[in-house]
Amino acid sequence: MIQTACPLDCWDACGITVDPSRPTSLVSTPTHPMDNGALCALLNKHIHETPRITTPRIDAREVSMAEALDAVADALRADTSLLWRGSGHLGVMQSVTDLLMERLGGTLTSGSLCDSAGAAGVTAGRGLNRPLPPEQIARSEVVVVWGRNLTVTQKHLIPHIEGKRLIVIDPVRTPIAKRAEIHLQIKPRTDFYLAILLARFSIMEDGEDHAWLEKFGSEWEEFYEFTREFRIKALLQHMGLSLDQMGDMLRLIQTHKTVFLVGIPLQHYTQGHAITWAIDSLAAVLGLFGREGCGVSYMGNSRQGLANPFEVSVPRVPIVTTPFERFETVIVQGGNPAGSMPDSQRVEAALKRVKNLIYFGLYANETSALSRIIIPAQNFLEKEDIRLSYGHQYVTPMHKAIVAEYGISEYDFVVEIVRRLEQKPIESEAYYLSTWLDQCGMEDGQRVLPDYVRLPYADGFGEEGEEEFVFIDEYEDEEEPMAFRRFRKPKEVPFDGHYWLLTPKSLHALNTQFARKTEAYLSPKCGFAEGERIRLYNEQGALELTVRLSEDVRSDCVLVYGSTPGVNRLTPALLSEEGEGACYGEAKVQIERVHHG
Ligand SMILES: Nc1nc2c(c(=O)[nH]1)N[C@H]1C(S)=C(S)[C@@H](COP(=O)(O)OP(=O)(O)OC[C@H]3O[C@@H](n4cnc5c(=O)[nH]c(N)nc54)[C@H](O)[C@@H]3O)O[C@H]1N2
Ligand SMILES: Nc1nc2c(c(=O)[nH]1)N[C@H]1C(S)=C(S)[C@@H](COP(=O)(O)OP(=O)(O)OC[C@H]3O[C@@H](n4cnc5c(=O)[nH]c(N)nc54)[C@H](O)[C@@H]3O)O[C@H]1N2
Ligand code: SF4
Ligand SMILES: [Mo]
């Protein structure tokens, strides 16, 4: 039996046991901390049913791997080259290709399509972005699921929250919201205001944690003044929430051990950093950091405390708005920019202008369809790696379970290209693997991040963990210019036919991998019929989909899974104000019926 871990971009990073003679029947590792007895359908069904790319190609012609690698090496002799890496496989060895770009004077990307706006807000307040250990979540009494869709995106956490009092803040009545004591079906893009008002009310009711604030957040009175700049009535109306709902939530979170589980879409906005920062500031008012059974779980820094042997100093371009057209050669590794980046029409046009587009991946997708050279990758069962996690502190070695019949690993890819271009060789694979692993600590028989602490922030904040928490003290939003600040008249916005486009994760896909649906979920109140064909459109682009009626979606929203082909024709290529993050949430669409015949 071989031990490995799930490579997919998922909070759980499950441990997996493989019987090499039956590599399609993967089982959960019972000693792994994220075990709940089973792996999800993505790992025991979809990953095996999805056809792999088996043959290298140049200009659609099938070639040998050696020929394809020669062509890649030739293409990399160009003056300008870019490596665009997605999150198709989360093992640390994916980043070995950074060494190639360093040797060739190439360019890498910065920021992220995923979490970086919110991460900027987290580090602004706390200094470091540590994952909250699942053990603390298990010890809590109240769980606030703040824009995270646990039953889809983090199934293995469910046993940890069994029997707890649940509050869910989500524009959609998700399965977890249906189980919750309180569901705030908030209007999208208003979580900043919710956090600010909750903090304000909490202090008004003397619900703040004085002892904690004296020690770790002495600027809290200035923060209170900041929260008082915002208008209560106008904001409640804007968020679509009542004073009673706020009161009910406060009563629970002020008097119990509480954790906030903060998700990704609530920070996919230009002001994304301010939203996570405001949520952390609320948590600080309640003294939730460094306390048993309390804390805020956001997507943590999975490399917290680890020195990265692949760290390089090269030019970078933002991953959200990558100017592909500026490069003669582009390698896309483990990702699908033409499907997953915002404003995909712009992305496709830019990719078409790249002389040598090289796709290095497992599956065919929108990006491979545009590529001149295709290099099949090996999958996680076929190579050595190490899995870190943004959802917990555990580090899991990923051992090779089977011998690959085709494809090449990222490590071998670099070795082959470096040799062809007569560059300085890289170290051995074993050297890099042990450089990562040797830094880790052990805790109860499990490998953990080097500076893992049982109770994050118990001694303080900042890089050294000796400083106070920094409260948010500014908010400037071009979209809602001061309308909700004190002494200004709030802007009345009746529904104007522009729906918020929600693009959450699907149970059957992992981003653009596996089963991709083509449906739009709408409230019956919107006046469309089940099965009807509709066209979503805005200034970016348009997309035709089939209507599925759902009582669970707000009537000012339309839900289209992020895995739906073409959905990013509708999302804007905006860069968040901090953190170089993506702003998928800023998309609004109009809807019309499609008449056939
Ligand atoms: N509208 C909208 N768009 C979104 C989002 C959203 O919420 N809304 N979410 C964004 C988020 S959070 C993310 S993380 C991004 C993800 O976007 P990407 O990082 O582009 O991920 P995928 O599109 O799923 O592409 C994964 C590809 O990786 C390849 N792959 C898998 N394993 C390996 C391997 O071992 N080696 C190599 N070389 N390749 C491999 C597979 O071929 C697969 O097609 O999408 C973003 N896009
Ligand atoms: N099955 C599966 N699991 C996955 C993935 C997948 O594709 N499939 N992708 C992985 C990746 S890359 C990531 S980043 C994580 C993401 O993990 P999550 O953050 O849990 O993912 P989402 O499903 O995008 O969104 C969660 C919820 O946010 C809500 N939401 C949307 N806009 C707002 C808003 O403005 N405010 C609030 N409060 N809520 C809002 C949505 O309705 C949704 O229910 O999941 C990972 N796990
Ligand atoms: S729950 Fe997540 S980590 Fe676990 S097997 Fe499924 S995709 Fe992989
Ligand atoms: Mo993500």
PDB file of N, CA and C in Angstrom, residues 92-93 306-310 384-386 395 397-399 411 427-441 447 450:
ATOM      1  N   VAL A  92       4.031  20.707  -3.927  1.00  0.00           N
ATOM      2  CA  VAL A  92       5.091  21.720  -3.956  1.00  0.00           C
ATOM      3  C   VAL A  92       5.981  21.588  -5.196  1.00  0.00           C
ATOM      4  N   MET A  93       6.108  20.361  -5.740  1.00  0.00           N
ATOM      5  CA  MET A  93       7.020  20.154  -6.866  1.00  0.00           C
ATOM      6  C   MET A  93       6.536  20.830  -8.151  1.00  0.00           C
ATOM      7  N   LEU A 306       7.877  27.978   5.901  1.00  0.00           N
ATOM      8  CA  LEU A 306       8.749  27.119   5.094  1.00  0.00           C
ATOM      9  C   LEU A 306       9.642  27.959   4.176  1.00  0.00           C
ATOM     10  N   ALA A 307      10.935  27.646   4.156  1.00  0.00           N
ATOM     11  CA  ALA A 307      11.821  28.259   3.169  1.00  0.00           C
ATOM     12  C   ALA A 307      11.619  27.503   1.857  1.00  0.00           C
ATOM     13  N   ASN A 308      11.446  28.239   0.760  1.00  0.00           N
ATOM     14  CA  ASN A 308      11.097  27.645  -0.525  1.00  0.00           C
ATOM     15  C   ASN A 308      12.342  27.479  -1.400  1.00  0.00           C
ATOM     16  N   PRO A 309      12.763  26.228  -1.662  1.00  0.00           N
ATOM     17  CA  PRO A 309      13.961  26.030  -2.474  1.00  0.00           C
ATOM     18  C   PRO A 309      13.771  26.464  -3.933  1.00  0.00           C
ATOM     19  N   PHE A 310      12.531  26.767  -4.308  1.00  0.00           N
ATOM     20  CA  PHE A 310      12.270  27.203  -5.686  1.00  0.00           C
ATOM     21  C   PHE A 310      12.087  28.719  -5.779  1.00  0.00           C
ATOM     22  N   GLU A 384       6.497  11.692  -7.364  1.00  0.00           N
ATOM     23  CA  GLU A 384       6.730  12.027  -5.954  1.00  0.00           C
ATOM     24  C   GLU A 384       6.397  13.500  -5.727  1.00  0.00           C
ATOM     25  N   ASP A 385       5.820  13.791  -4.575  1.00  0.00           N
ATOM     26  CA  ASP A 385       5.523  15.194  -4.275  1.00  0.00           C
ATOM     27  C   ASP A 385       5.214  15.359  -2.783  1.00  0.00           C
ATOM     28  N   ILE A 386       4.823  16.555  -2.403  1.00  0.00           N
ATOM     29  CA  ILE A 386       4.450  16.837  -1.015  1.00  0.00           C
ATOM     30  C   ILE A 386       3.244  17.764  -1.050  1.00  0.00           C
ATOM     31  N   VAL A 395       1.148  18.326   6.702  1.00  0.00           N
ATOM     32  CA  VAL A 395       2.003  18.203   5.525  1.00  0.00           C
ATOM     33  C   VAL A 395       2.031  16.724   5.166  1.00  0.00           C
ATOM     34  N   PRO A 397       3.398  13.718   2.595  1.00  0.00           N
ATOM     35  CA  PRO A 397       4.198  13.274   1.452  1.00  0.00           C
ATOM     36  C   PRO A 397       3.309  12.534   0.452  1.00  0.00           C
ATOM     37  N   MET A 398       3.606  12.715  -0.822  1.00  0.00           N
ATOM     38  CA  MET A 398       2.843  12.038  -1.877  1.00  0.00           C
ATOM     39  C   MET A 398       3.798  11.104  -2.596  1.00  0.00           C
ATOM     40  N   HIS A 399       3.606   9.797  -2.373  1.00  0.00           N
ATOM     41  CA  HIS A 399       4.526   8.842  -2.972  1.00  0.00           C
ATOM     42  C   HIS A 399       4.003   8.325  -4.295  1.00  0.00           C
ATOM     43  N   TYR A 411       9.317  17.831 -12.647  1.00  0.00           N
ATOM     44  CA  TYR A 411      10.747  17.783 -12.365  1.00  0.00           C
ATOM     45  C   TYR A 411      11.523  17.332 -13.613  1.00  0.00           C
ATOM     46  N   GLU A 427      19.207  20.618  -8.927  1.00  0.00           N
ATOM     47  CA  GLU A 427      19.571  19.562  -7.968  1.00  0.00           C
ATOM     48  C   GLU A 427      18.699  18.319  -8.208  1.00  0.00           C
ATOM     49  N   SER A 428      18.967  17.236  -7.458  1.00  0.00           N
ATOM     50  CA  SER A 428      18.172  16.015  -7.630  1.00  0.00           C
ATOM     51  C   SER A 428      16.767  16.204  -7.058  1.00  0.00           C
ATOM     52  N   GLU A 429      15.840  15.391  -7.527  1.00  0.00           N
ATOM     53  CA  GLU A 429      14.461  15.453  -7.035  1.00  0.00           C
ATOM     54  C   GLU A 429      14.437  15.178  -5.525  1.00  0.00           C
ATOM     55  N   ALA A 430      15.227  14.176  -5.109  1.00  0.00           N
ATOM     56  CA  ALA A 430      15.271  13.807  -3.690  1.00  0.00           C
ATOM     57  C   ALA A 430      15.758  14.985  -2.835  1.00  0.00           C
ATOM     58  N   TYR A 431      16.691  15.748  -3.375  1.00  0.00           N
ATOM     59  CA  TYR A 431      17.209  16.909  -2.639  1.00  0.00           C
ATOM     60  C   TYR A 431      16.067  17.903  -2.350  1.00  0.00           C
ATOM     61  N   TYR A 432      15.285  18.220  -3.390  1.00  0.00           N
ATOM     62  CA  TYR A 432      14.210  19.195  -3.181  1.00  0.00           C
ATOM     63  C   TYR A 432      13.147  18.648  -2.226  1.00  0.00           C
ATOM     64  N   LEU A 433      12.784  17.380  -2.429  1.00  0.00           N
ATOM     65  CA  LEU A 433      11.749  16.792  -1.559  1.00  0.00           C
ATOM     66  C   LEU A 433      12.191  16.845  -0.094  1.00  0.00           C
ATOM     67  N   SER A 434      13.459  16.508   0.153  1.00  0.00           N
ATOM     68  CA  SER A 434      13.876  16.505   1.556  1.00  0.00           C
ATOM     69  C   SER A 434      14.072  17.922   2.081  1.00  0.00           C
ATOM     70  N   THR A 435      14.416  18.865   1.190  1.00  0.00           N
ATOM     71  CA  THR A 435      14.512  20.259   1.653  1.00  0.00           C
ATOM     72  C   THR A 435      13.162  20.733   2.193  1.00  0.00           C
ATOM     73  N   TRP A 436      12.104  20.362   1.519  1.00  0.00           N
ATOM     74  CA  TRP A 436      10.767  20.728   2.011  1.00  0.00           C
ATOM     75  C   TRP A 436      10.449  19.977   3.307  1.00  0.00           C
ATOM     76  N   LEU A 437      10.596  18.658   3.249  1.00  0.00           N
ATOM     77  CA  LEU A 437      10.139  17.823   4.376  1.00  0.00           C
ATOM     78  C   LEU A 437      10.940  18.039   5.653  1.00  0.00           C
ATOM     79  N   ASP A 438      12.270  18.225   5.491  1.00  0.00           N
ATOM     80  CA  ASP A 438      13.126  18.325   6.674  1.00  0.00           C
ATOM     81  C   ASP A 438      12.814  19.547   7.530  1.00  0.00           C
ATOM     82  N   GLN A 439      12.127  20.505   6.958  1.00  0.00           N
ATOM     83  CA  GLN A 439      11.811  21.713   7.728  1.00  0.00           C
ATOM     84  C   GLN A 439      10.593  21.520   8.631  1.00  0.00           C
ATOM     85  N   CYS A 440       9.812  20.464   8.348  1.00  0.00           N
ATOM     86  CA  CYS A 440       8.527  20.321   9.040  1.00  0.00           C
ATOM     87  C   CYS A 440       8.698  19.782  10.454  1.00  0.00           C
ATOM     88  N   GLY A 441       7.705  20.030  11.274  1.00  0.00           N
ATOM     89  CA  GLY A 441       7.703  19.513  12.638  1.00  0.00           C
ATOM     90  C   GLY A 441       6.798  18.298  12.741  1.00  0.00           C
ATOM     91  N   ARG A 447       3.044  15.039  10.439  1.00  0.00           N
ATOM     92  CA  ARG A 447       3.925  16.118  10.003  1.00  0.00           C
ATOM     93  C   ARG A 447       3.121  17.410   9.901  1.00  0.00           C
ATOM     94  N   PRO A 450       6.337  24.050   9.900  1.00  0.00           N
ATOM     95  CA  PRO A 450       7.406  24.269  10.873  1.00  0.00           C
ATOM     96  C   PRO A 450       7.017  25.188  12.035  1.00  0.00           C
TER      97      PRO A 450
END
